[in-house]
Coordinates of C-alpha atoms in Angstrom, one line a residue:
M1353 CA 80.2 112.8 32.4
T1354 CA 81.5 116.4 32.1
P1355 CA 84.8 117.1 30.2
L1356 CA 87.7 118.2 32.3
T1357 CA 88.3 121.9 32.5
S1358 CA 91.8 123.1 31.5
A1359 CA 92.7 124.3 35.0
V1360 CA 91.7 121.0 36.7
R1361 CA 93.4 119.0 33.9
M1362 CA 96.8 120.6 34.4
T1363 CA 96.8 120.1 38.1
L1364 CA 95.6 116.6 37.8
E1365 CA 98.2 115.9 35.1
E1366 CA 101.0 116.7 37.5
R1367 CA 99.5 114.5 40.2
L1368 CA 99.0 111.6 37.8
Q1369 CA 102.6 111.9 36.4
L1370 CA 103.9 111.9 40.0
A1371 CA 102.0 108.7 40.5
G1372 CA 103.8 107.1 37.6
V1373 CA 101.6 107.7 34.6
S1374 CA 103.7 108.7 31.5
P1375 CA 103.0 112.0 29.7
E1376 CA 102.2 110.1 26.5
A1377 CA 99.7 107.7 28.1
L1378 CA 98.1 110.6 30.0
A1379 CA 97.7 112.6 26.8
E1380 CA 96.0 109.7 25.1
L1381 CA 93.6 109.2 28.1
L1382 CA 92.7 112.9 28.2
S1383 CA 91.9 112.9 24.5
L1384 CA 89.5 110.1 25.1
T1385 CA 87.7 112.0 27.9
R1386 CA 87.1 115.2 25.8
N1387 CA 83.7 114.0 24.4
G1388 CA 82.4 113.3 27.9
E1389 CA 81.6 109.7 27.2
E1390 CA 84.7 108.1 28.8
S1391 CA 85.7 108.4 32.5
L1392 CA 89.3 109.2 33.4
V1393 CA 88.9 107.0 36.5
D1394 CA 87.8 104.0 34.5
L1395 CA 90.4 104.5 31.8
L1396 CA 93.3 104.6 34.3
I1397 CA 92.1 101.3 35.8
Q1398 CA 91.2 99.6 32.5
K1399 CA 94.6 100.4 31.0
K1400 CA 96.3 99.1 34.2
L1401 CA 98.2 102.4 34.7
M1402 CA 97.0 102.6 38.3
N1403 CA 94.9 100.4 40.5
E1404 CA 91.6 101.7 41.8
P1405 CA 92.7 102.7 45.4
E1406 CA 95.6 104.6 43.9
V1407 CA 93.4 106.5 41.4
L1408 CA 90.9 107.4 44.2
R1409 CA 93.6 108.5 46.6
T1410 CA 95.0 110.8 43.8
M1411 CA 91.5 112.1 43.1
S1412 CA 90.9 112.6 46.9
D1413 CA 94.0 114.8 47.1
Q1414 CA 93.1 116.7 44.0
F1415 CA 89.5 117.5 44.9
S1416 CA 89.8 117.5 48.7
L1417 CA 87.2 114.7 49.0
P1418 CA 87.7 112.1 51.7
F1419 CA 88.5 108.6 50.5
W1420 CA 86.6 105.8 52.3
P1421 CA 87.8 102.3 51.2
S1422 CA 84.9 100.8 53.1
L1423 CA 81.4 102.2 53.8
P1424 CA 79.4 102.2 57.1
I1425 CA 76.6 99.8 56.3
D1426 CA 75.8 98.3 59.7
H1427 CA 72.8 100.5 60.3
I1428 CA 71.9 101.5 56.7
N1429 CA 68.9 103.8 56.1
T1430 CA 66.8 102.6 53.2
E1431 CA 64.3 105.5 52.9
F1432 CA 66.0 106.7 49.6
T1433 CA 65.2 103.3 47.9
E1434 CA 61.6 104.4 47.4
R1435 CA 62.7 107.4 45.3
L1436 CA 65.9 106.2 43.5
P1437 CA 65.8 103.1 41.2
I1438 CA 68.6 100.6 41.9
Q1439 CA 69.7 100.6 38.3
Y1440 CA 70.2 104.4 38.4
L1441 CA 72.6 104.1 41.4
K1442 CA 74.4 101.1 40.0
R1443 CA 74.9 102.8 36.6
N1444 CA 76.3 106.0 38.2
R1445 CA 78.1 104.1 40.9
L1446 CA 77.0 106.2 43.9
I1447 CA 74.9 105.9 47.0
P1448 CA 73.6 108.1 49.8
L1449 CA 74.4 106.9 53.3
E1450 CA 73.4 108.0 56.8
T1451 CA 76.5 108.4 59.1
P1452 CA 77.1 109.7 62.6
E1453 CA 78.4 112.9 60.9
G1454 CA 75.2 113.2 58.8
L1455 CA 74.2 112.3 55.3
V1456 CA 77.0 111.6 52.8
I1457 CA 77.0 110.6 49.1
A1458 CA 79.6 108.0 48.3
V1459 CA 80.8 108.3 44.6
N1460 CA 83.3 106.3 42.6
D1461 CA 84.0 109.0 40.0
P1462 CA 84.5 112.6 41.2
F1463 CA 83.6 113.9 37.8
S1464 CA 80.0 112.7 38.2
F1465 CA 79.3 115.8 40.3
Q1466 CA 76.2 116.6 38.4
T1467 CA 74.5 113.3 39.4
A1468 CA 75.7 113.8 43.0
D1469 CA 74.2 117.3 43.0
D1470 CA 70.9 116.0 41.6
I1471 CA 70.7 113.5 44.5
R1472 CA 71.7 116.2 47.0
H1473 CA 68.8 118.3 46.0
L1474 CA 66.4 115.3 45.9
L1475 CA 67.3 114.2 49.4
S1476 CA 67.8 117.7 50.9
P1477 CA 65.5 120.3 49.1
G1478 CA 67.3 123.6 48.9
D1479 CA 71.0 123.9 48.2
G1480 CA 71.8 120.5 49.6
G1481 CA 75.0 122.0 51.0
G1482 CA 74.9 120.0 54.2
I1483 CA 75.5 116.7 52.4
Q1484 CA 79.2 115.7 52.1
V1485 CA 80.6 113.8 49.1
V1486 CA 83.2 111.0 49.6
L1487 CA 85.0 108.7 47.3
S1488 CA 84.8 104.9 47.6
T1489 CA 85.6 101.8 45.5
Q1490 CA 83.1 100.2 43.1
E1491 CA 83.0 97.1 45.2
A1492 CA 82.1 99.0 48.4
I1493 CA 79.4 101.1 46.7
A1494 CA 77.9 98.1 44.9
G1495 CA 77.7 96.1 48.2
A1496 CA 76.1 99.0 50.0
I1497 CA 73.5 99.5 47.1
N1498 CA 72.7 95.8 47.2
M1499 CA 72.3 95.7 50.9
A1500 CA 70.1 98.8 51.0
Y1501 CA 67.7 97.5 48.4
D1502 CA 67.7 94.0 49.8
L1503 CA 66.7 95.3 53.2
S1504 CA 64.0 97.5 51.7
R1505 CA 62.3 94.7 49.8
S1506 CA 58.8 93.7 50.8
T1507 CA 58.3 90.2 52.0
A1508 CA 56.8 87.5 49.8
K1509 CA 53.7 87.7 52.0
E1510 CA 53.3 91.4 51.5
F1511 CA 53.8 91.1 47.8
F1512 CA 51.2 88.3 47.4
E1513 CA 48.7 90.3 49.3
E1514 CA 49.1 93.1 46.8
M1515 CA 48.8 90.8 43.8
S1516 CA 45.5 91.1 41.8
E1517 CA 43.4 88.0 40.9
E1518 CA 44.3 88.4 37.3
S1519 CA 48.1 88.7 37.8
T1520 CA 48.3 85.3 39.5
D1521 CA 47.5 83.7 36.2
S1522 CA 50.3 85.5 34.3
I1523 CA 52.4 83.3 32.0
I1524 CA 55.9 82.7 33.1
S1525 CA 58.5 84.4 31.0
E1526 CA 61.7 82.6 30.0
I1527 CA 64.5 83.1 32.5
E1528 CA 67.6 85.0 31.4
E1529 CA 70.9 83.9 32.4
T1530 CA 71.7 86.9 34.5
G1531 CA 72.9 87.3 38.0
D1532 CA 71.6 89.6 40.7
L1533 CA 68.0 88.9 41.8
L1534 CA 67.9 92.5 43.0
D1535 CA 68.3 93.7 39.4
E1536 CA 65.2 91.7 38.3
T1537 CA 62.8 94.2 36.5
S1538 CA 60.4 91.7 35.0
D1539 CA 56.7 92.5 35.8
A1540 CA 55.6 88.8 35.8
P1541 CA 54.2 88.4 39.3
I1542 CA 55.2 84.8 39.6
I1543 CA 58.8 85.8 38.9
K1544 CA 58.7 88.4 41.6
L1545 CA 57.1 86.0 44.0
V1546 CA 59.9 83.4 43.6
N1547 CA 62.6 86.0 43.8
L1548 CA 61.1 87.3 47.1
L1549 CA 60.8 83.8 48.5
L1550 CA 64.5 83.2 47.7
S1551 CA 65.8 86.6 49.0
G1552 CA 63.5 86.4 52.1
A1553 CA 64.9 82.9 52.9
I1554 CA 68.5 84.2 52.6
K1555 CA 67.7 87.3 54.7
D1556 CA 66.1 85.1 57.4
R1557 CA 69.1 82.7 57.4
A1558 CA 67.0 79.8 56.2
S1559 CA 68.7 76.6 55.1
D1560 CA 65.7 75.2 53.1
I1561 CA 62.5 76.3 51.4
H1562 CA 59.6 73.9 51.3
I1563 CA 56.8 74.4 48.8
E1564 CA 54.1 71.9 49.7
P1565 CA 50.8 71.4 47.9
Y1566 CA 47.7 70.3 49.8
Q1567 CA 44.1 69.8 48.9
S1568 CA 43.1 73.5 49.1
S1569 CA 46.3 75.4 49.6
L1570 CA 50.0 75.7 48.8
K1571 CA 52.1 76.0 51.9
V1572 CA 55.6 77.7 52.0
R1573 CA 57.9 76.9 54.9
Y1574 CA 61.4 78.0 55.8
R1575 CA 63.8 75.8 57.8
I1576 CA 65.6 78.2 60.2
D1577 CA 68.2 76.9 62.7
G1578 CA 66.9 73.4 62.0
I1579 CA 63.2 74.1 62.6
L1580 CA 60.5 74.5 60.0
Y1581 CA 58.3 77.7 60.2
D1582 CA 55.2 78.4 58.2
I1583 CA 55.8 81.5 56.1
L1584 CA 53.0 81.7 53.6
S1585 CA 49.8 80.0 52.5
L1586 CA 49.0 80.5 48.8
P1587 CA 45.9 79.4 46.8
R1588 CA 46.3 76.1 45.0
K1589 CA 45.8 77.6 41.5
I1590 CA 49.3 79.2 41.5
Q1591 CA 51.0 76.0 42.4
S1592 CA 51.6 74.9 38.7
S1593 CA 53.1 78.3 37.8
L1594 CA 55.3 78.5 40.9
T1595 CA 56.7 75.0 40.4
S1596 CA 57.3 75.7 36.7
R1597 CA 59.2 78.9 37.4
V1598 CA 61.5 77.0 39.9
K1599 CA 61.9 74.2 37.3
I1600 CA 62.9 76.7 34.6
M1601 CA 65.5 78.3 36.9
A1602 CA 66.9 74.8 37.7
R1603 CA 66.8 73.8 34.0
L1604 CA 64.5 70.9 34.7
N1605 CA 61.8 69.4 32.4
I1606 CA 58.7 71.4 33.1
A1607 CA 56.5 68.9 31.1
E1608 CA 57.5 66.0 33.4
K1609 CA 55.3 65.9 36.4
R1610 CA 55.2 62.2 37.2
L1611 CA 58.8 61.5 38.2
P1612 CA 61.1 63.0 40.8
Q1613 CA 63.7 65.5 39.4
D1614 CA 66.8 67.1 40.9
G1615 CA 68.5 70.3 39.7
R1616 CA 70.6 73.2 40.7
I1617 CA 70.2 77.0 40.6
E1618 CA 73.1 79.5 41.0
I1619 CA 72.1 83.0 41.9
K1620 CA 73.6 86.2 43.2
I1621 CA 71.7 88.2 45.7
A1622 CA 73.2 91.4 47.1
D1623 CA 76.9 90.7 47.2
R1624 CA 76.5 87.0 48.0
S1625 CA 76.9 84.0 45.7
V1626 CA 74.3 81.3 46.5
D1627 CA 73.9 77.8 45.3
I1628 CA 70.5 76.2 45.5
R1629 CA 69.8 72.5 45.2
V1630 CA 66.3 71.8 43.9
S1631 CA 64.3 68.6 44.5
V1632 CA 60.9 68.1 42.9
L1633 CA 58.8 65.1 44.1
P1634 CA 55.3 64.2 42.7
T1635 CA 52.6 63.8 45.5
A1636 CA 48.9 63.2 45.6
F1637 CA 48.1 67.0 45.3
G1638 CA 50.9 68.0 42.9
E1639 CA 54.6 68.4 42.9
R1640 CA 56.4 69.1 46.2
V1641 CA 59.5 71.3 45.9
V1642 CA 62.3 71.6 48.4
L1643 CA 65.2 74.1 47.8
R1644 CA 68.4 73.6 49.9
I1645 CA 70.3 76.9 50.2
L1646 CA 74.1 76.9 50.3
D1647 CA 75.7 80.3 50.8
K1648 CA 79.0 79.9 48.8
S1649 CA 80.3 83.2 50.1
A1650 CA 80.1 82.0 53.7
A1651 CA 83.5 81.3 55.2
I1652 CA 84.3 77.6 56.0
L1653 CA 84.4 77.3 59.8
Q1654 CA 87.6 76.7 61.7
L1655 CA 87.9 74.1 64.5
S1656 CA 87.4 76.8 67.1
D1657 CA 84.1 77.8 65.5
L1658 CA 82.5 74.4 65.8
G1659 CA 81.4 74.6 69.5
M1660 CA 84.1 72.3 71.0
D1661 CA 85.7 73.2 74.3
R1662 CA 89.5 73.6 74.6
E1663 CA 90.1 70.0 75.6
S1664 CA 88.0 68.6 72.7
I1665 CA 89.7 71.0 70.2
S1666 CA 93.1 69.8 71.4
L1667 CA 92.1 66.2 71.2
F1668 CA 90.5 66.6 67.7
D1669 CA 93.5 68.5 66.4
K1670 CA 95.8 65.6 67.4
L1671 CA 93.4 63.0 65.8
I1672 CA 93.2 64.8 62.4
K1673 CA 97.0 65.0 62.2
S1674 CA 97.4 61.2 62.6
P1675 CA 99.4 59.6 59.8
Y1676 CA 96.8 56.9 59.1
G1677 CA 93.5 55.4 60.3
I1678 CA 89.8 56.2 59.9
I1679 CA 88.0 59.0 61.7
L1680 CA 84.2 58.7 61.5
V1681 CA 81.8 61.5 62.2
T1682 CA 78.2 60.3 62.9
G1683 CA 74.8 61.9 63.4
P1684 CA 71.5 62.3 61.6
T1685 CA 71.0 64.3 58.4
G1686 CA 71.5 68.0 59.0
S1687 CA 73.6 67.6 62.2
G1688 CA 76.7 69.4 60.8
K1689 CA 78.9 66.4 59.9
T1690 CA 80.1 67.9 56.6
T1691 CA 80.9 71.2 58.3
T1692 CA 83.0 69.5 60.9
L1693 CA 84.9 67.5 58.2
Y1694 CA 85.5 70.6 56.1
A1695 CA 86.9 72.4 59.2
A1696 CA 89.2 69.4 59.8
L1697 CA 90.4 69.4 56.2
T1698 CA 91.0 73.2 56.2
T1699 CA 93.1 72.8 59.3
I1700 CA 95.4 70.2 57.8
N1701 CA 95.4 71.6 54.2
K1702 CA 99.1 72.3 53.6
P1703 CA 101.1 72.3 50.3
G1704 CA 102.9 69.1 51.4
I1705 CA 99.8 67.1 51.9
N1706 CA 97.7 65.6 49.0
I1707 CA 94.0 65.6 50.0
I1708 CA 91.3 64.1 47.8
T1709 CA 87.6 63.9 48.5
I1710 CA 84.6 62.1 47.0
E1711 CA 81.3 63.8 48.0
D1712 CA 77.6 63.8 47.2
P1713 CA 77.2 66.7 46.7
I1714 CA 80.3 69.0 46.9
E1715 CA 78.9 71.6 49.2
Y1716 CA 81.9 74.0 49.4
Q1717 CA 85.0 74.2 47.2
I1718 CA 88.3 74.3 49.1
D1719 CA 91.5 75.6 47.4
G1720 CA 94.2 73.0 47.3
I1721 CA 92.0 70.0 47.7
G1722 CA 90.9 67.7 44.9
Q1723 CA 87.1 67.2 45.1
I1724 CA 85.1 64.6 43.2
Q1725 CA 81.3 64.6 42.7
V1726 CA 79.5 61.3 42.9
N1727 CA 77.6 60.5 39.7
P1728 CA 75.6 57.2 39.8
K1729 CA 74.5 57.8 36.1
I1730 CA 78.0 57.1 34.9
D1731 CA 78.7 54.5 37.7
L1732 CA 80.9 56.9 39.7
T1733 CA 79.8 55.7 43.2
F1734 CA 81.6 56.2 46.5
A1735 CA 83.2 52.7 46.1
Q1736 CA 84.3 53.2 42.5
G1737 CA 85.6 56.7 43.2
L1738 CA 87.5 55.5 46.2
R1739 CA 89.3 52.8 44.2
S1740 CA 90.5 55.5 41.8
I1741 CA 91.5 58.0 44.5
V1742 CA 93.9 55.5 46.1
R1743 CA 95.8 55.4 42.8
Q1744 CA 96.2 59.2 43.0
D1745 CA 98.9 59.0 45.8
P1746 CA 96.7 60.7 48.4
D1747 CA 97.8 61.4 52.0
V1748 CA 94.3 62.2 53.2
I1749 CA 91.0 60.9 51.8
L1750 CA 87.5 62.1 52.6
V1751 CA 84.6 59.8 51.7
G1752 CA 81.3 61.7 51.9
E1753 CA 79.5 58.7 53.5
I1754 CA 80.0 55.0 54.1
R1755 CA 76.8 53.5 52.8
D1756 CA 77.6 49.9 52.0
Q1757 CA 80.0 47.0 52.7
E1758 CA 82.1 47.7 49.5
T1759 CA 82.8 51.3 50.5
A1760 CA 83.6 50.3 54.1
E1761 CA 86.0 47.6 53.0
I1762 CA 87.9 49.9 50.6
A1763 CA 88.1 52.7 53.2
I1764 CA 89.5 50.2 55.8
Q1765 CA 92.0 48.9 53.3
S1766 CA 93.1 52.5 52.5
S1767 CA 93.6 53.3 56.2
L1768 CA 95.6 50.1 56.7
T1769 CA 97.9 51.0 53.8
G1770 CA 99.0 54.4 55.3
H1771 CA 96.2 56.8 54.5
L1772 CA 94.2 59.0 56.8
V1773 CA 90.5 58.5 55.9
F1774 CA 87.6 60.7 57.0
S1775 CA 84.0 59.7 56.5
T1776 CA 80.5 59.9 57.9
L1777 CA 77.8 57.5 59.1
H1778 CA 74.1 57.9 60.0
T1779 CA 74.0 56.6 63.6
N1780 CA 72.6 57.9 66.8
D1781 CA 75.8 58.0 68.8
A1782 CA 79.5 57.1 68.6
A1783 CA 79.1 53.5 70.0
S1784 CA 76.4 52.7 67.5
A1785 CA 78.8 53.4 64.6
V1786 CA 80.8 50.3 65.6
T1787 CA 77.6 48.2 65.5
R1788 CA 76.6 49.6 62.2
I1789 CA 80.0 48.8 60.5
I1790 CA 80.0 45.3 61.8
D1791 CA 76.4 44.9 60.7
M1792 CA 77.6 45.8 57.2
G1793 CA 79.7 42.7 57.2
I1794 CA 83.0 44.0 58.3
E1795 CA 85.0 41.8 60.7
P1796 CA 85.4 43.3 64.2
F1797 CA 89.2 42.9 64.1
L1798 CA 89.3 45.1 60.9
V1799 CA 87.3 47.8 62.7
T1800 CA 89.6 47.8 65.7
S1801 CA 92.7 47.8 63.5
S1802 CA 91.6 50.8 61.3
V1803 CA 89.2 53.1 63.2
I1804 CA 91.1 55.5 65.5
A1805 CA 88.1 57.7 66.7
I1806 CA 84.4 58.1 66.2
I1807 CA 82.8 61.5 66.8
A1808 CA 79.0 61.9 67.2
Q1809 CA 77.4 65.3 67.0
R1810 CA 74.1 67.2 67.1
L1811 CA 73.2 70.8 66.4
V1812 CA 71.5 72.8 69.2
R1813 CA 70.0 76.2 68.7
V1814 CA 71.8 79.1 70.4
L1815 CA 69.9 81.4 72.7
C1816 CA 69.3 84.9 71.4
P1817 CA 71.8 87.1 73.4
K1818 CA 69.4 90.1 73.3
C1819 CA 66.3 88.5 75.0
K1820 CA 67.4 85.3 76.9
E1821 CA 66.2 85.2 80.5
P1822 CA 67.7 83.6 83.5
Y1823 CA 65.6 81.0 85.4
L1824 CA 65.9 78.1 87.8
P1825 CA 64.8 74.8 86.2
D1826 CA 63.0 72.1 88.1
A1827 CA 65.0 69.3 89.8
E1828 CA 63.8 66.6 87.4
S1829 CA 65.1 68.4 84.3
L1830 CA 68.5 69.0 86.0
Y1831 CA 68.6 65.3 87.0
N1832 CA 67.8 64.0 83.5
L1833 CA 70.5 66.2 82.1
G1834 CA 73.0 65.0 84.7
I1835 CA 73.4 68.4 86.4
E1836 CA 73.7 68.6 90.2
P1837 CA 71.5 71.4 91.7
S1838 CA 74.6 72.6 93.6
A1839 CA 76.2 73.4 90.2
V1840 CA 73.5 76.0 89.4
K1841 CA 74.8 79.3 90.9
G1842 CA 73.4 82.7 90.0
D1843 CA 72.2 83.4 86.5
T1844 CA 73.8 80.4 84.8
I1845 CA 70.8 78.8 83.2
F1846 CA 68.7 80.7 80.7
Q1847 CA 65.4 80.2 78.9
K1848 CA 64.2 81.6 75.6
K1849 CA 61.9 84.6 75.4
G1850 CA 61.7 86.0 71.8
C1851 CA 62.3 89.4 70.2
Q1852 CA 62.6 91.0 66.8
A1853 CA 66.3 90.1 66.4
C1854 CA 65.5 86.4 66.6
M1855 CA 62.1 86.5 64.8
H1856 CA 60.4 85.9 68.2
T1857 CA 61.8 82.3 68.3
G1858 CA 64.2 82.9 71.3
Y1859 CA 67.1 81.5 69.3
R1860 CA 69.6 82.8 66.8
G1861 CA 72.1 80.5 65.2
R1862 CA 73.3 77.0 66.1
T1863 CA 76.3 75.3 67.6
A1864 CA 77.3 71.7 68.0
I1865 CA 77.5 69.3 70.9
F1866 CA 80.0 66.4 70.5
E1867 CA 81.1 63.1 71.9
I1868 CA 84.5 61.9 70.9
M1869 CA 85.2 58.1 71.4
I1870 CA 88.8 57.2 71.2
M1871 CA 89.5 53.6 70.2
D1872 CA 91.9 52.7 73.0
E1873 CA 93.0 49.2 73.9
P1874 CA 90.2 48.3 76.4
L1875 CA 87.6 49.4 73.9
K1876 CA 89.2 47.4 71.2
R1877 CA 89.2 44.3 73.4
L1878 CA 85.5 44.8 74.2
I1879 CA 84.6 45.3 70.5
L1880 CA 86.3 42.0 69.6
K1881 CA 84.0 40.3 72.1
T1882 CA 80.7 42.1 71.5
S1883 CA 79.2 44.7 69.2
D1884 CA 76.6 45.7 71.8
S1885 CA 76.5 49.6 71.5
N1886 CA 75.3 50.0 75.2
Q1887 CA 78.3 48.1 76.6
I1888 CA 80.7 50.0 74.2
S1889 CA 79.2 53.3 75.2
D1890 CA 79.3 52.5 79.0
L1891 CA 83.0 51.6 78.8
A1892 CA 83.8 54.7 76.7
V1893 CA 82.1 56.9 79.3
A1894 CA 84.0 55.1 82.1
R1895 CA 87.2 55.7 80.1
G1896 CA 86.6 59.5 80.1
M1897 CA 84.4 60.1 77.0
V1898 CA 82.2 63.2 77.4
S1899 CA 78.8 62.1 76.0
L1900 CA 76.5 64.2 73.9
V1901 CA 74.2 64.7 77.0
R1902 CA 77.1 65.8 79.2
D1903 CA 78.5 68.2 76.5
G1904 CA 75.0 69.6 76.1
A1905 CA 74.7 70.1 79.9
K1906 CA 78.0 72.1 79.7
K1907 CA 76.5 74.4 77.1
V1908 CA 73.3 74.8 79.2
L1909 CA 75.4 75.9 82.3
E1910 CA 77.4 78.3 80.0
G1911 CA 74.1 80.0 79.0
V1912 CA 74.6 79.0 75.3
T1913 CA 71.5 76.9 74.9
T1914 CA 68.5 75.6 76.8
I1915 CA 67.7 72.3 78.5
E1916 CA 64.8 71.8 76.1
E1917 CA 67.2 72.0 73.1
V1918 CA 69.5 69.3 74.5
F1919 CA 66.5 67.1 75.2
R1920 CA 65.2 67.7 71.7
V1921 CA 68.4 66.7 69.9
T1922 CA 69.6 63.8 72.1
R1923 CA 66.2 62.3 73.0
I1924 CA 67.6 61.5 76.4
L1925 CA 67.1 58.1 77.9
K1926 CA 67.2 57.7 81.6
R1927 CA 69.9 55.1 81.3
E1928 CA 72.2 57.5 79.5
A1929 CA 71.5 60.3 82.1
D1930 CA 72.3 57.9 84.9
A1931 CA 75.5 56.7 83.2
D1932 CA 76.6 60.4 82.9
I1933 CA 76.0 61.0 86.6
D1934 CA 77.8 57.9 87.6
G1935 CA 80.7 58.8 85.2

């Protein structure tokens, strides 16, 4: 930093006093800046004399520099990352950015003009006069720096191809309890490889990383939009080092290789906080590692974001505002049940309602809701936790999953005593949930008295908007999906193609298809007579339930997904398609 000149200091003194800084406080701050080690901007904020935007606006007026509260990072140019270390930019809190008006340098402190001039000359040899300087907040600059260096990172595959034979045998260094992966400066190749695998997975929107040892190779796969893709094939000899590195990060026992282990890693990459659940399982060829990625900075979805149409949203909204009863969400693992329940809880989360959950695990934390983590080691099971929750005077209870008769019985008793209970089951459709509960040993009359609705769902991949192509499917595919050929008009049905934006898969993102089965009187009477899921499903469809297949067909006609995707997630049976057509 450079000390303030007398002329600038006087003019600035007047501006700061006008902003409310007392002459005594200002004199003290200016004395601290005289040696050039302290920043006036930082001191004003640290002493809480002004907040950061106020300081920067004052400096903007003083030095005639534009103040940009946010920075244009949608199409960031990363060429400068090859010449400027990330630590240098973070330390000096500045970043060069390409804008429609030309190259600009965003700085947080206007007195760091020498550093800005150095970057000007580096990026634009000569006088660098064409590069404008703007002021911005520390948060905006840090976010832009992280994004630029994240985008410029080589992939794990490129990095491994550059690794020498000797470096693969490097000893793992102890992990430091630091945050941002992009700040990692360690030269240990295995550390860099793991960091690139993690940052690459987050960049590619992967939900899981699979590290799988086989007889002659070590395969790395990412699960993206519900499908596993091969990413990297590594030599077996680095398997032990790679697994040990992950174990150290997850604070697991690196010496134990015979028993399964579960752990957790919390990291920060770019400006995102990410929670990673680690599962290590011994196999015939070594330990298999699966990392489940949970982006804690991702916003919890609202009901309108789930993929329901207007009628379903209206129906679901009424259900979740019921004073008591059980609402079940069913589907296989990874079908988005938890996301749907979190969206429901967020919708009804008000100061006047006491909501308590028991989950395994707690995937996202919601303000205003008491969340309990299941812990079998201390006998805190779903059933045991649910007993204690009832004594906490809740209005709404979420049970992560009904796994046994005991949990089901307590959930039913809770609903019958005036609580609204949400929970999940692993069944194929809504009607099968009734069969499953009765099979657990619950009396049919208790099911009909307590359950008010059962929602089944699946996740289908969404067509990439940049490359999807219209086409006319064959009559058999339309028939199996319950779509009349006359309903296909113009470019309404699309197929995947593949482009760079979707990693040549043809899909980008996922949405849900639903069936909502309301427990009305005719259905209750049928359930008291039989627990046959086919009969229950047929009556529900006849009573107006939109089945998974029919909801999928709607999304096909809307151009959201493909016929193949609906087939894949519903495993259509001809009987079900016929029932939809008849209904």
